[in-house]
Amino acid sequence: MTALLITLAGGLGAALRFWADGAIRARWQPALPVATLTINTAGSLLLGVLVGLLGAGALGPDTVAVLGVGLCGGFTTFSTAMVEVARMWRDGHRRRCLATLALMTVASTVAAAAGMAAATALAT
Amino acid sequence: MRLRLGALVALGGALGTLARFGLAEALPTPDGVPWATLVVNLAGSFLLGVLLEALDRAGEETSRGRALRLGLGTGLLGGFTTFSSLALEVERLLAGGELAVAGGYVLASLALGLVAAMAGIAVGRGRSPERPGGRAR
Protein backbone atom coordinates (compact mmCIF):
# COMPACT_ATOMS: atom_id res chain seq x y z
CA MET A 1 0.00 0.00 0.00
CA THR A 2 2.82 2.38 0.89
CA ALA A 3 4.61 1.49 -2.36
CA LEU A 4 1.47 2.39 -4.33
CA LEU A 5 1.11 5.73 -2.52
CA ILE A 6 4.83 6.48 -3.05
CA THR A 7 4.33 5.77 -6.77
CA LEU A 8 1.29 8.07 -6.99
CA ALA A 9 3.04 10.80 -4.99
CA GLY A 10 6.03 10.51 -7.35
CA GLY A 11 3.76 11.13 -10.32
CA LEU A 12 2.25 14.15 -8.58
CA GLY A 13 5.73 15.46 -7.75
CA ALA A 14 6.86 15.15 -11.38
CA ALA A 15 3.71 16.95 -12.60
CA LEU A 16 4.33 19.73 -10.05
CA ARG A 17 7.91 20.04 -11.33
CA PHE A 18 6.63 20.27 -14.91
CA TRP A 19 4.28 23.07 -13.84
CA ALA A 20 6.85 24.93 -11.69
CA ASP A 21 9.53 24.62 -14.38
CA GLY A 22 7.20 26.07 -17.01
CA ALA A 23 6.02 28.86 -14.69
CA ILE A 24 9.58 29.94 -13.81
CA ARG A 25 10.90 29.69 -17.39
CA ALA A 26 7.97 31.73 -18.71
CA ARG A 27 9.03 34.68 -16.54
CA TRP A 28 12.76 34.39 -16.46
CA GLN A 29 15.49 32.86 -18.60
CA PRO A 30 18.76 33.75 -16.87
CA ALA A 31 22.22 32.28 -17.55
CA LEU A 32 21.95 29.82 -14.68
CA PRO A 33 19.18 27.16 -14.66
CA VAL A 34 17.14 28.93 -11.99
CA ALA A 35 14.07 26.72 -12.50
CA THR A 36 15.95 23.50 -11.68
CA LEU A 37 17.86 25.25 -8.88
CA THR A 38 14.63 26.48 -7.29
CA ILE A 39 12.86 23.13 -7.67
CA ASN A 40 15.74 21.12 -6.19
CA THR A 41 16.22 23.53 -3.30
CA ALA A 42 12.48 23.64 -2.49
CA GLY A 43 12.22 19.83 -2.64
CA SER A 44 15.24 19.45 -0.35
CA LEU A 45 13.74 21.92 2.13
CA LEU A 46 10.49 19.95 2.23
CA LEU A 47 12.35 16.65 2.64
CA GLY A 48 14.30 18.17 5.54
CA VAL A 49 11.05 19.29 7.18
CA LEU A 50 9.55 15.81 6.74
CA VAL A 51 12.55 14.00 8.23
CA GLY A 52 12.62 16.55 11.08
CA LEU A 53 8.94 15.87 11.81
CA LEU A 54 9.66 12.11 11.68
CA GLY A 55 12.48 12.52 14.20
CA ALA A 56 10.22 14.55 16.49
CA GLY A 57 7.50 11.92 16.29
CA ALA A 58 5.03 14.30 14.65
CA LEU A 59 4.76 12.17 11.47
CA GLY A 60 4.89 8.42 10.96
CA PRO A 61 7.47 6.64 8.78
CA ASP A 62 4.91 5.66 6.12
CA THR A 63 3.70 9.25 5.67
CA VAL A 64 7.29 10.48 5.46
CA ALA A 65 8.13 7.76 2.91
CA VAL A 66 5.17 8.73 0.70
CA LEU A 67 5.89 12.47 0.86
CA GLY A 68 9.69 12.22 1.03
CA VAL A 69 10.58 9.36 -1.34
CA GLY A 70 7.50 9.91 -3.51
CA LEU A 71 6.59 13.60 -3.67
CA CYS A 72 10.02 15.17 -3.01
CA GLY A 73 11.84 12.51 -5.05
CA GLY A 74 9.48 12.92 -7.99
CA PHE A 75 9.57 16.72 -7.73
CA THR A 76 13.35 17.13 -7.59
CA THR A 77 15.59 15.92 -10.37
CA PHE A 78 19.25 15.10 -10.74
CA SER A 79 19.18 14.06 -14.40
CA THR A 80 17.84 17.38 -15.74
CA ALA A 81 20.40 19.29 -13.68
CA MET A 82 23.24 17.15 -15.05
CA VAL A 83 22.17 17.45 -18.69
CA GLU A 84 21.82 21.22 -18.25
CA VAL A 85 25.33 21.58 -16.82
CA ALA A 86 26.78 19.10 -19.35
CA ARG A 87 25.43 21.31 -22.16
CA MET A 88 26.95 24.38 -20.48
CA TRP A 89 30.29 22.61 -20.32
CA ARG A 90 30.03 21.50 -23.96
CA ASP A 91 29.19 25.05 -25.05
CA GLY A 92 32.29 26.38 -23.31
CA HIS A 93 30.59 27.86 -20.24
CA ARG A 94 32.86 26.05 -17.82
CA ARG A 95 32.66 28.52 -14.94
CA ARG A 96 28.88 28.73 -15.26
CA CYS A 97 28.70 24.93 -15.16
CA LEU A 98 30.81 24.67 -12.00
CA ALA A 99 28.99 27.60 -10.36
CA THR A 100 25.64 25.88 -11.00
CA LEU A 101 26.88 22.61 -9.51
CA ALA A 102 28.30 24.35 -6.43
CA LEU A 103 25.23 26.55 -5.95
CA MET A 104 22.77 23.68 -6.33
CA THR A 105 24.65 21.43 -3.91
CA VAL A 106 25.13 24.09 -1.24
CA ALA A 107 21.60 25.51 -1.54
CA SER A 108 19.95 22.06 -1.43
CA THR A 109 22.04 20.82 1.49
CA VAL A 110 21.53 24.01 3.49
CA ALA A 111 17.79 23.87 2.70
CA ALA A 112 17.58 20.25 3.92
CA ALA A 113 19.43 21.17 7.13
CA ALA A 114 17.30 24.29 7.70
CA GLY A 115 14.07 22.37 7.08
CA MET A 116 15.08 19.69 9.52
CA ALA A 117 16.17 22.18 12.18
CA ALA A 118 12.98 24.21 11.83
CA ALA A 119 10.72 21.14 11.98
CA THR A 120 12.60 19.74 14.96
CA ALA A 121 12.38 23.07 16.83
CA LEU A 122 8.67 23.47 16.11
CA ALA A 123 7.58 19.89 16.77
CA THR A 124 9.47 19.21 20.00
CA MET B 1 -3.36 20.06 -24.16
CA ARG B 2 -1.28 21.26 -21.23
CA LEU B 3 -3.34 18.99 -18.95
CA ARG B 4 -2.71 15.97 -21.17
CA LEU B 5 1.00 16.67 -21.22
CA GLY B 6 0.94 17.07 -17.43
CA ALA B 7 -0.78 13.68 -17.15
CA LEU B 8 1.94 12.16 -19.33
CA VAL B 9 4.63 13.63 -17.06
CA ALA B 10 2.76 12.32 -14.00
CA LEU B 11 2.51 8.81 -15.47
CA GLY B 12 6.21 8.75 -16.31
CA GLY B 13 7.08 10.26 -12.94
CA ALA B 14 5.06 7.60 -11.10
CA LEU B 15 6.87 4.77 -12.92
CA GLY B 16 10.26 6.42 -12.40
CA THR B 17 9.57 6.86 -8.68
CA LEU B 18 8.48 3.23 -8.36
CA ALA B 19 11.70 2.08 -10.04
CA ARG B 20 13.81 4.29 -7.74
CA PHE B 21 11.93 3.05 -4.66
CA GLY B 22 12.39 -0.58 -5.75
CA LEU B 23 16.12 -0.09 -6.27
CA ALA B 24 16.52 1.69 -2.93
CA GLU B 25 14.81 -1.25 -1.21
CA ALA B 26 17.10 -3.71 -2.99
CA LEU B 27 20.45 -1.96 -2.56
CA PRO B 28 22.16 -1.72 0.85
CA THR B 29 24.04 1.31 2.19
CA PRO B 30 27.38 -0.10 3.41
CA ASP B 31 29.61 2.34 5.31
CA GLY B 32 26.83 4.92 5.12
CA VAL B 33 27.23 5.46 1.38
CA PRO B 34 23.77 5.66 -0.22
CA TRP B 35 24.54 3.58 -3.30
CA ALA B 36 20.95 3.45 -4.52
CA THR B 37 20.74 7.24 -4.96
CA LEU B 38 24.12 7.31 -6.71
CA VAL B 39 23.15 4.48 -9.07
CA VAL B 40 19.76 5.93 -10.06
CA ASN B 41 21.18 9.43 -10.47
CA LEU B 42 24.07 8.34 -12.71
CA ALA B 43 21.95 5.97 -14.80
CA GLY B 44 19.20 8.59 -15.16
CA SER B 45 21.66 11.32 -16.19
CA PHE B 46 23.14 9.10 -18.89
CA LEU B 47 19.74 8.08 -20.26
CA LEU B 48 18.37 11.65 -20.21
CA GLY B 49 21.46 12.82 -22.10
CA VAL B 50 20.85 10.15 -24.76
CA LEU B 51 17.15 10.96 -25.04
CA LEU B 52 17.33 14.76 -25.16
CA GLU B 53 20.26 14.88 -27.55
CA ALA B 54 18.70 12.30 -29.89
CA LEU B 55 15.43 14.28 -29.89
CA ASP B 56 17.27 17.56 -30.48
CA ARG B 57 19.19 16.10 -33.39
CA ALA B 58 15.99 14.77 -34.92
CA GLY B 59 15.01 18.34 -35.81
CA GLU B 60 11.86 20.39 -35.20
CA GLU B 61 9.95 18.86 -32.32
CA THR B 62 6.97 16.78 -33.45
CA SER B 63 4.05 15.90 -31.16
CA ARG B 64 5.56 12.42 -30.85
CA GLY B 65 8.92 13.92 -29.96
CA ARG B 66 7.32 16.12 -27.34
CA ALA B 67 5.47 13.14 -25.85
CA LEU B 68 8.76 11.23 -25.63
CA ARG B 69 10.61 14.21 -24.11
CA LEU B 70 7.93 14.85 -21.49
CA GLY B 71 6.85 11.27 -20.73
CA LEU B 72 10.27 9.61 -20.73
CA GLY B 73 12.52 12.60 -19.96
CA THR B 74 10.67 14.98 -17.65
CA GLY B 75 8.45 12.24 -16.21
CA LEU B 76 10.21 8.86 -16.09
CA LEU B 77 13.85 9.93 -15.79
CA GLY B 78 13.04 13.07 -13.79
CA GLY B 79 11.04 10.98 -11.32
CA PHE B 80 13.67 8.22 -11.31
CA THR B 81 16.48 10.57 -10.28
CA THR B 82 16.38 12.74 -7.17
CA PHE B 83 18.24 15.73 -5.82
CA SER B 84 16.41 15.98 -2.48
CA SER B 85 17.63 12.54 -1.33
CA LEU B 86 21.18 13.48 -2.29
CA ALA B 87 20.94 16.76 -0.34
CA LEU B 88 19.47 15.07 2.73
CA GLU B 89 22.00 12.23 2.63
CA VAL B 90 24.87 14.72 2.44
CA GLU B 91 23.35 16.71 5.31
CA ARG B 92 22.95 13.56 7.41
CA LEU B 93 26.55 12.47 6.75
CA LEU B 94 27.81 15.96 7.68
CA ALA B 95 25.66 16.06 10.81
CA GLY B 96 27.01 12.64 11.77
CA GLY B 97 30.59 13.90 11.48
CA GLU B 98 31.30 11.77 8.40
CA LEU B 99 32.98 14.62 6.57
CA ALA B 100 35.14 12.48 4.28
CA VAL B 101 32.24 10.23 3.25
CA ALA B 102 29.99 13.27 2.70
CA GLY B 103 32.61 15.04 0.58
CA GLY B 104 33.46 11.92 -1.41
CA TYR B 105 29.80 11.12 -1.97
CA VAL B 106 28.83 14.60 -3.18
CA LEU B 107 31.92 15.02 -5.38
CA ALA B 108 31.48 11.55 -6.90
CA SER B 109 27.78 12.26 -7.54
CA LEU B 110 28.43 15.56 -9.32
CA ALA B 111 31.59 14.62 -11.24
CA LEU B 112 30.26 11.24 -12.36
CA GLY B 113 26.81 12.73 -13.01
CA LEU B 114 28.35 15.31 -15.33
CA VAL B 115 30.41 12.63 -17.09
CA ALA B 116 27.36 10.35 -17.39
CA ALA B 117 25.28 13.15 -18.95
CA MET B 118 28.13 14.01 -21.36
CA ALA B 119 28.48 10.35 -22.33
CA GLY B 120 24.72 10.15 -22.86
CA ILE B 121 24.79 13.27 -25.03
CA ALA B 122 27.62 11.78 -27.12
CA VAL B 123 25.69 8.53 -27.57
CA GLY B 124 22.46 10.39 -28.41
CA ARG B 125 24.26 12.50 -30.97
CA GLY B 126 25.88 9.45 -32.53
CA ARG B 127 22.72 7.42 -32.83
CA SER B 128 20.68 9.84 -34.88
CA PRO B 129 22.21 11.69 -37.82
CA GLU B 130 22.34 15.46 -37.58
CA ARG B 131 19.97 17.27 -39.88
CA PRO B 132 19.96 20.91 -40.90
CA GLY B 133 16.67 21.45 -39.06
CA GLY B 134 18.14 20.29 -35.75
CA ARG B 135 17.60 22.67 -32.89
CA ALA B 136 20.78 24.07 -31.41
CA ARG B 137 20.74 24.13 -27.63
PDB file of C-alpha atoms in Angstrom, chain B:
ATOM      1  CA  MET B   1      -3.363  20.060 -24.161  1.00  0.00           C
ATOM      2  CA  ARG B   2      -1.277  21.260 -21.229  1.00  0.00           C
ATOM      3  CA  LEU B   3      -3.339  18.993 -18.954  1.00  0.00           C
ATOM      4  CA  ARG B   4      -2.711  15.970 -21.172  1.00  0.00           C
ATOM      5  CA  LEU B   5       1.003  16.669 -21.221  1.00  0.00           C
ATOM      6  CA  GLY B   6       0.938  17.068 -17.434  1.00  0.00           C
ATOM      7  CA  ALA B   7      -0.780  13.681 -17.148  1.00  0.00           C
ATOM      8  CA  LEU B   8       1.941  12.162 -19.330  1.00  0.00           C
ATOM      9  CA  VAL B   9       4.630  13.629 -17.063  1.00  0.00           C
ATOM     10  CA  ALA B  10       2.761  12.316 -13.999  1.00  0.00           C
ATOM     11  CA  LEU B  11       2.505   8.811 -15.468  1.00  0.00           C
ATOM     12  CA  GLY B  12       6.212   8.746 -16.312  1.00  0.00           C
ATOM     13  CA  GLY B  13       7.076  10.257 -12.940  1.00  0.00           C
ATOM     14  CA  ALA B  14       5.060   7.605 -11.103  1.00  0.00           C
ATOM     15  CA  LEU B  15       6.874   4.772 -12.918  1.00  0.00           C
ATOM     16  CA  GLY B  16      10.264   6.421 -12.400  1.00  0.00           C
ATOM     17  CA  THR B  17       9.566   6.862  -8.685  1.00  0.00           C
ATOM     18  CA  LEU B  18       8.477   3.230  -8.360  1.00  0.00           C
ATOM     19  CA  ALA B  19      11.703   2.078 -10.041  1.00  0.00           C
ATOM     20  CA  ARG B  20      13.815   4.292  -7.738  1.00  0.00           C
ATOM     21  CA  PHE B  21      11.931   3.048  -4.664  1.00  0.00           C
ATOM     22  CA  GLY B  22      12.395  -0.580  -5.750  1.00  0.00           C
ATOM     23  CA  LEU B  23      16.124  -0.088  -6.273  1.00  0.00           C
ATOM     24  CA  ALA B  24      16.520   1.688  -2.930  1.00  0.00           C
ATOM     25  CA  GLU B  25      14.813  -1.249  -1.207  1.00  0.00           C
ATOM     26  CA  ALA B  26      17.101  -3.710  -2.989  1.00  0.00           C
ATOM     27  CA  LEU B  27      20.448  -1.956  -2.555  1.00  0.00           C
ATOM     28  CA  PRO B  28      22.160  -1.720   0.850  1.00  0.00           C
ATOM     29  CA  THR B  29      24.038   1.312   2.188  1.00  0.00           C
ATOM     30  CA  PRO B  30      27.381  -0.102   3.415  1.00  0.00           C
ATOM     31  CA  ASP B  31      29.613   2.344   5.314  1.00  0.00           C
ATOM     32  CA  GLY B  32      26.833   4.924   5.116  1.00  0.00           C
ATOM     33  CA  VAL B  33      27.234   5.460   1.379  1.00  0.00           C
ATOM     34  CA  PRO B  34      23.770   5.665  -0.222  1.00  0.00           C
ATOM     35  CA  TRP B  35      24.542   3.584  -3.299  1.00  0.00           C
ATOM     36  CA  ALA B  36      20.952   3.454  -4.525  1.00  0.00           C
ATOM     37  CA  THR B  37      20.744   7.242  -4.962  1.00  0.00           C
ATOM     38  CA  LEU B  38      24.117   7.312  -6.705  1.00  0.00           C
ATOM     39  CA  VAL B  39      23.153   4.480  -9.071  1.00  0.00           C
ATOM     40  CA  VAL B  40      19.756   5.935 -10.060  1.00  0.00           C
ATOM     41  CA  ASN B  41      21.185   9.430 -10.475  1.00  0.00           C
ATOM     42  CA  LEU B  42      24.069   8.336 -12.706  1.00  0.00           C
ATOM     43  CA  ALA B  43      21.948   5.966 -14.802  1.00  0.00           C
ATOM     44  CA  GLY B  44      19.199   8.586 -15.156  1.00  0.00           C
ATOM     45  CA  SER B  45      21.658  11.321 -16.192  1.00  0.00           C
ATOM     46  CA  PHE B  46      23.143   9.102 -18.893  1.00  0.00           C
ATOM     47  CA  LEU B  47      19.743   8.080 -20.263  1.00  0.00           C
ATOM     48  CA  LEU B  48      18.374  11.648 -20.213  1.00  0.00           C
ATOM     49  CA  GLY B  49      21.465  12.820 -22.099  1.00  0.00           C
ATOM     50  CA  VAL B  50      20.849  10.146 -24.762  1.00  0.00           C
ATOM     51  CA  LEU B  51      17.146  10.963 -25.039  1.00  0.00           C
ATOM     52  CA  LEU B  52      17.328  14.762 -25.163  1.00  0.00           C
ATOM     53  CA  GLU B  53      20.264  14.875 -27.546  1.00  0.00           C
ATOM     54  CA  ALA B  54      18.700  12.304 -29.888  1.00  0.00           C
ATOM     55  CA  LEU B  55      15.425  14.284 -29.888  1.00  0.00           C
ATOM     56  CA  ASP B  56      17.270  17.565 -30.483  1.00  0.00           C
ATOM     57  CA  ARG B  57      19.187  16.097 -33.388  1.00  0.00           C
ATOM     58  CA  ALA B  58      15.989  14.770 -34.925  1.00  0.00           C
ATOM     59  CA  GLY B  59      15.014  18.340 -35.813  1.00  0.00           C
ATOM     60  CA  GLU B  60      11.858  20.386 -35.198  1.00  0.00           C
ATOM     61  CA  GLU B  61       9.949  18.855 -32.320  1.00  0.00           C
ATOM     62  CA  THR B  62       6.975  16.780 -33.451  1.00  0.00           C
ATOM     63  CA  SER B  63       4.053  15.899 -31.165  1.00  0.00           C
ATOM     64  CA  ARG B  64       5.559  12.415 -30.849  1.00  0.00           C
ATOM     65  CA  GLY B  65       8.923  13.924 -29.965  1.00  0.00           C
ATOM     66  CA  ARG B  66       7.322  16.119 -27.335  1.00  0.00           C
ATOM     67  CA  ALA B  67       5.469  13.140 -25.855  1.00  0.00           C
ATOM     68  CA  LEU B  68       8.764  11.229 -25.625  1.00  0.00           C
ATOM     69  CA  ARG B  69      10.609  14.208 -24.107  1.00  0.00           C
ATOM     70  CA  LEU B  70       7.930  14.847 -21.490  1.00  0.00           C
ATOM     71  CA  GLY B  71       6.854  11.269 -20.726  1.00  0.00           C
ATOM     72  CA  LEU B  72      10.269   9.609 -20.730  1.00  0.00           C
ATOM     73  CA  GLY B  73      12.521  12.597 -19.963  1.00  0.00           C
ATOM     74  CA  THR B  74      10.671  14.979 -17.646  1.00  0.00           C
ATOM     75  CA  GLY B  75       8.455  12.239 -16.215  1.00  0.00           C
ATOM     76  CA  LEU B  76      10.206   8.860 -16.088  1.00  0.00           C
ATOM     77  CA  LEU B  77      13.852   9.927 -15.788  1.00  0.00           C
ATOM     78  CA  GLY B  78      13.042  13.071 -13.789  1.00  0.00           C
ATOM     79  CA  GLY B  79      11.041  10.981 -11.320  1.00  0.00           C
ATOM     80  CA  PHE B  80      13.668   8.224 -11.305  1.00  0.00           C
ATOM     81  CA  THR B  81      16.477  10.570 -10.281  1.00  0.00           C
ATOM     82  CA  THR B  82      16.382  12.739  -7.173  1.00  0.00           C
ATOM     83  CA  PHE B  83      18.236  15.732  -5.816  1.00  0.00           C
ATOM     84  CA  SER B  84      16.410  15.975  -2.485  1.00  0.00           C
ATOM     85  CA  SER B  85      17.626  12.542  -1.335  1.00  0.00           C
ATOM     86  CA  LEU B  86      21.184  13.484  -2.287  1.00  0.00           C
ATOM     87  CA  ALA B  87      20.939  16.761  -0.342  1.00  0.00           C
ATOM     88  CA  LEU B  88      19.472  15.067   2.731  1.00  0.00           C
ATOM     89  CA  GLU B  89      21.999  12.232   2.635  1.00  0.00           C
ATOM     90  CA  VAL B  90      24.873  14.722   2.435  1.00  0.00           C
ATOM     91  CA  GLU B  91      23.355  16.711   5.314  1.00  0.00           C
ATOM     92  CA  ARG B  92      22.950  13.556   7.411  1.00  0.00           C
ATOM     93  CA  LEU B  93      26.549  12.469   6.750  1.00  0.00           C
ATOM     94  CA  LEU B  94      27.813  15.961   7.677  1.00  0.00           C
ATOM     95  CA  ALA B  95      25.662  16.061  10.808  1.00  0.00           C
ATOM     96  CA  GLY B  96      27.014  12.640  11.770  1.00  0.00           C
ATOM     97  CA  GLY B  97      30.589  13.899  11.478  1.00  0.00           C
ATOM     98  CA  GLU B  98      31.299  11.765   8.398  1.00  0.00           C
ATOM     99  CA  LEU B  99      32.979  14.623   6.568  1.00  0.00           C
ATOM    100  CA  ALA B 100      35.144  12.479   4.284  1.00  0.00           C
ATOM    101  CA  VAL B 101      32.244  10.229   3.253  1.00  0.00           C
ATOM    102  CA  ALA B 102      29.987  13.266   2.698  1.00  0.00           C
ATOM    103  CA  GLY B 103      32.610  15.040   0.580  1.00  0.00           C
ATOM    104  CA  GLY B 104      33.462  11.925  -1.405  1.00  0.00           C
ATOM    105  CA  TYR B 105      29.801  11.125  -1.973  1.00  0.00           C
ATOM    106  CA  VAL B 106      28.832  14.596  -3.179  1.00  0.00           C
ATOM    107  CA  LEU B 107      31.917  15.019  -5.382  1.00  0.00           C
ATOM    108  CA  ALA B 108      31.475  11.552  -6.905  1.00  0.00           C
ATOM    109  CA  SER B 109      27.780  12.262  -7.541  1.00  0.00           C
ATOM    110  CA  LEU B 110      28.433  15.559  -9.321  1.00  0.00           C
ATOM    111  CA  ALA B 111      31.587  14.619 -11.241  1.00  0.00           C
ATOM    112  CA  LEU B 112      30.265  11.240 -12.364  1.00  0.00           C
ATOM    113  CA  GLY B 113      26.812  12.728 -13.009  1.00  0.00           C
ATOM    114  CA  LEU B 114      28.351  15.309 -15.332  1.00  0.00           C
ATOM    115  CA  VAL B 115      30.412  12.627 -17.091  1.00  0.00           C
ATOM    116  CA  ALA B 116      27.365  10.354 -17.390  1.00  0.00           C
ATOM    117  CA  ALA B 117      25.279  13.151 -18.948  1.00  0.00           C
ATOM    118  CA  MET B 118      28.126  14.007 -21.360  1.00  0.00           C
ATOM    119  CA  ALA B 119      28.484  10.352 -22.333  1.00  0.00           C
ATOM    120  CA  GLY B 120      24.724  10.146 -22.864  1.00  0.00           C
ATOM    121  CA  ILE B 121      24.791  13.274 -25.030  1.00  0.00           C
ATOM    122  CA  ALA B 122      27.620  11.777 -27.122  1.00  0.00           C
ATOM    123  CA  VAL B 123      25.692   8.534 -27.572  1.00  0.00           C
ATOM    124  CA  GLY B 124      22.459  10.385 -28.406  1.00  0.00           C
ATOM    125  CA  ARG B 125      24.262  12.498 -30.973  1.00  0.00           C
ATOM    126  CA  GLY B 126      25.880   9.447 -32.528  1.00  0.00           C
ATOM    127  CA  ARG B 127      22.722   7.423 -32.834  1.00  0.00           C
ATOM    128  CA  SER B 128      20.677   9.842 -34.875  1.00  0.00           C
ATOM    129  CA  PRO B 129      22.210  11.690 -37.816  1.00  0.00           C
ATOM    130  CA  GLU B 130      22.336  15.465 -37.579  1.00  0.00           C
ATOM    131  CA  ARG B 131      19.965  17.275 -39.877  1.00  0.00           C
ATOM    132  CA  PRO B 132      19.963  20.909 -40.904  1.00  0.00           C
ATOM    133  CA  GLY B 133      16.668  21.449 -39.065  1.00  0.00           C
ATOM    134  CA  GLY B 134      18.140  20.290 -35.754  1.00  0.00           C
ATOM    135  CA  ARG B 135      17.600  22.671 -32.895  1.00  0.00           C
ATOM    136  CA  ALA B 136      20.777  24.074 -31.411  1.00  0.00           C
ATOM    137  CA  ARG B 137      20.738  24.130 -27.634  1.00  0.00           C
TER     138      ARG B 137
END
